[in-house]
Amino acid sequence: MKCHVCGGRMDSIRSDLPFKLDQHKIIVVKDMPVEQCQSCYEFLIQDPVMEYLDCLLDSVDSGIELEVRRFAA
Ligand SMILES: [Zn+2]
C-alpha cells in the first residue's frame, strides 16, 4: 500500500492514538493497528479497525473526560 499524501511506503504498525470525542472528552486507544507512512507519518485506519473503533467509542461512558482503552481485536 502507498501513502496517499506522498506516495511513500505504508507499514502496518501498532500505535497509541488519542481520539477527541468532544471538547472535554478524550479517549486514548492503545495498540491500534494502523498503516503508517515511513516518509511523512501520515497514517490510515483500515475499515474493520474503524468499525471496531466506532463500537469502542460508542461504549464509553458519557461522563468521563479521559479514558484509556486497549485495542482488543
Ligand atoms: Zn506519506
Coordinates of C-alpha atoms and ligand atoms in Angstrom, one line a residue:
M1 CA 0.0 0.0 0.0
K2 CA 1.2 3.5 -0.8
C3 CA 0.8 6.7 1.1
H4 CA -2.0 8.9 -0.5
V5 CA -0.1 12.0 0.6
C6 CA 3.5 11.5 -0.6
G7 CA 3.5 8.1 -2.3
G8 CA 5.8 6.6 0.4
R9 CA 5.6 3.1 1.7
M10 CA 3.0 2.3 4.3
D11 CA 3.8 -0.1 7.1
S12 CA 1.4 -2.0 9.4
I13 CA 2.2 -0.9 12.9
R14 CA 0.5 -0.7 16.3
S15 CA 0.2 2.7 17.7
D16 CA -1.4 4.5 20.7
L17 CA -3.8 7.1 19.3
P18 CA -5.9 9.8 21.1
F19 CA -9.4 10.5 19.8
K20 CA -11.1 13.7 20.9
L21 CA -14.9 13.0 21.0
D22 CA -15.9 16.4 22.1
Q23 CA -14.5 19.4 23.8
H24 CA -13.7 17.7 27.1
K25 CA -13.7 14.0 26.2
I26 CA -10.6 12.2 25.0
I27 CA -10.1 8.5 24.5
V28 CA -6.7 7.0 24.1
V29 CA -6.7 3.7 22.2
K30 CA -3.6 1.7 22.8
D31 CA -2.2 -0.9 20.4
M32 CA -4.4 0.3 17.4
P33 CA -3.4 -1.5 14.2
V34 CA -2.8 1.3 11.6
E35 CA -0.9 1.7 8.4
Q36 CA 1.7 4.5 8.7
C37 CA 3.8 6.1 6.0
Q38 CA 7.5 5.8 6.6
S39 CA 8.2 9.2 5.0
C40 CA 5.6 11.7 6.2
Y41 CA 4.0 9.7 9.1
E42 CA 0.5 10.1 7.7
F43 CA -1.5 7.2 8.9
L44 CA -4.6 5.5 7.8
I45 CA -7.1 3.2 9.6
Q46 CA -8.5 0.2 7.8
D47 CA -12.2 -0.3 7.6
P48 CA -12.5 -3.3 10.1
V49 CA -10.4 -1.4 12.6
M50 CA -12.6 1.7 12.1
E51 CA -15.8 -0.3 12.8
Y52 CA -14.3 -1.7 16.0
L53 CA -13.2 1.8 16.9
D54 CA -16.8 3.1 16.4
C55 CA -18.2 0.4 18.7
L56 CA -15.5 1.2 21.3
L57 CA -16.1 4.9 21.2
D58 CA -19.9 4.3 21.5
S59 CA -19.3 2.2 24.6
V60 CA -17.5 5.0 26.5
D61 CA -19.5 6.4 29.4
S62 CA -20.8 9.9 28.7
G63 CA -19.5 11.4 32.0
I64 CA -15.8 10.7 31.6
E65 CA -13.2 13.2 30.4
L66 CA -10.3 10.9 29.7
E67 CA -10.2 7.2 29.2
V68 CA -7.6 4.7 28.1
R69 CA -8.7 1.6 26.2
R70 CA -6.7 -1.2 24.7
F71 CA -7.5 -2.4 21.2
A72 CA -8.6 -5.9 21.9
A73 CA -9.0 -7.5 18.4
Ligands
ZN1 ZN 3.5 9.8 3.1

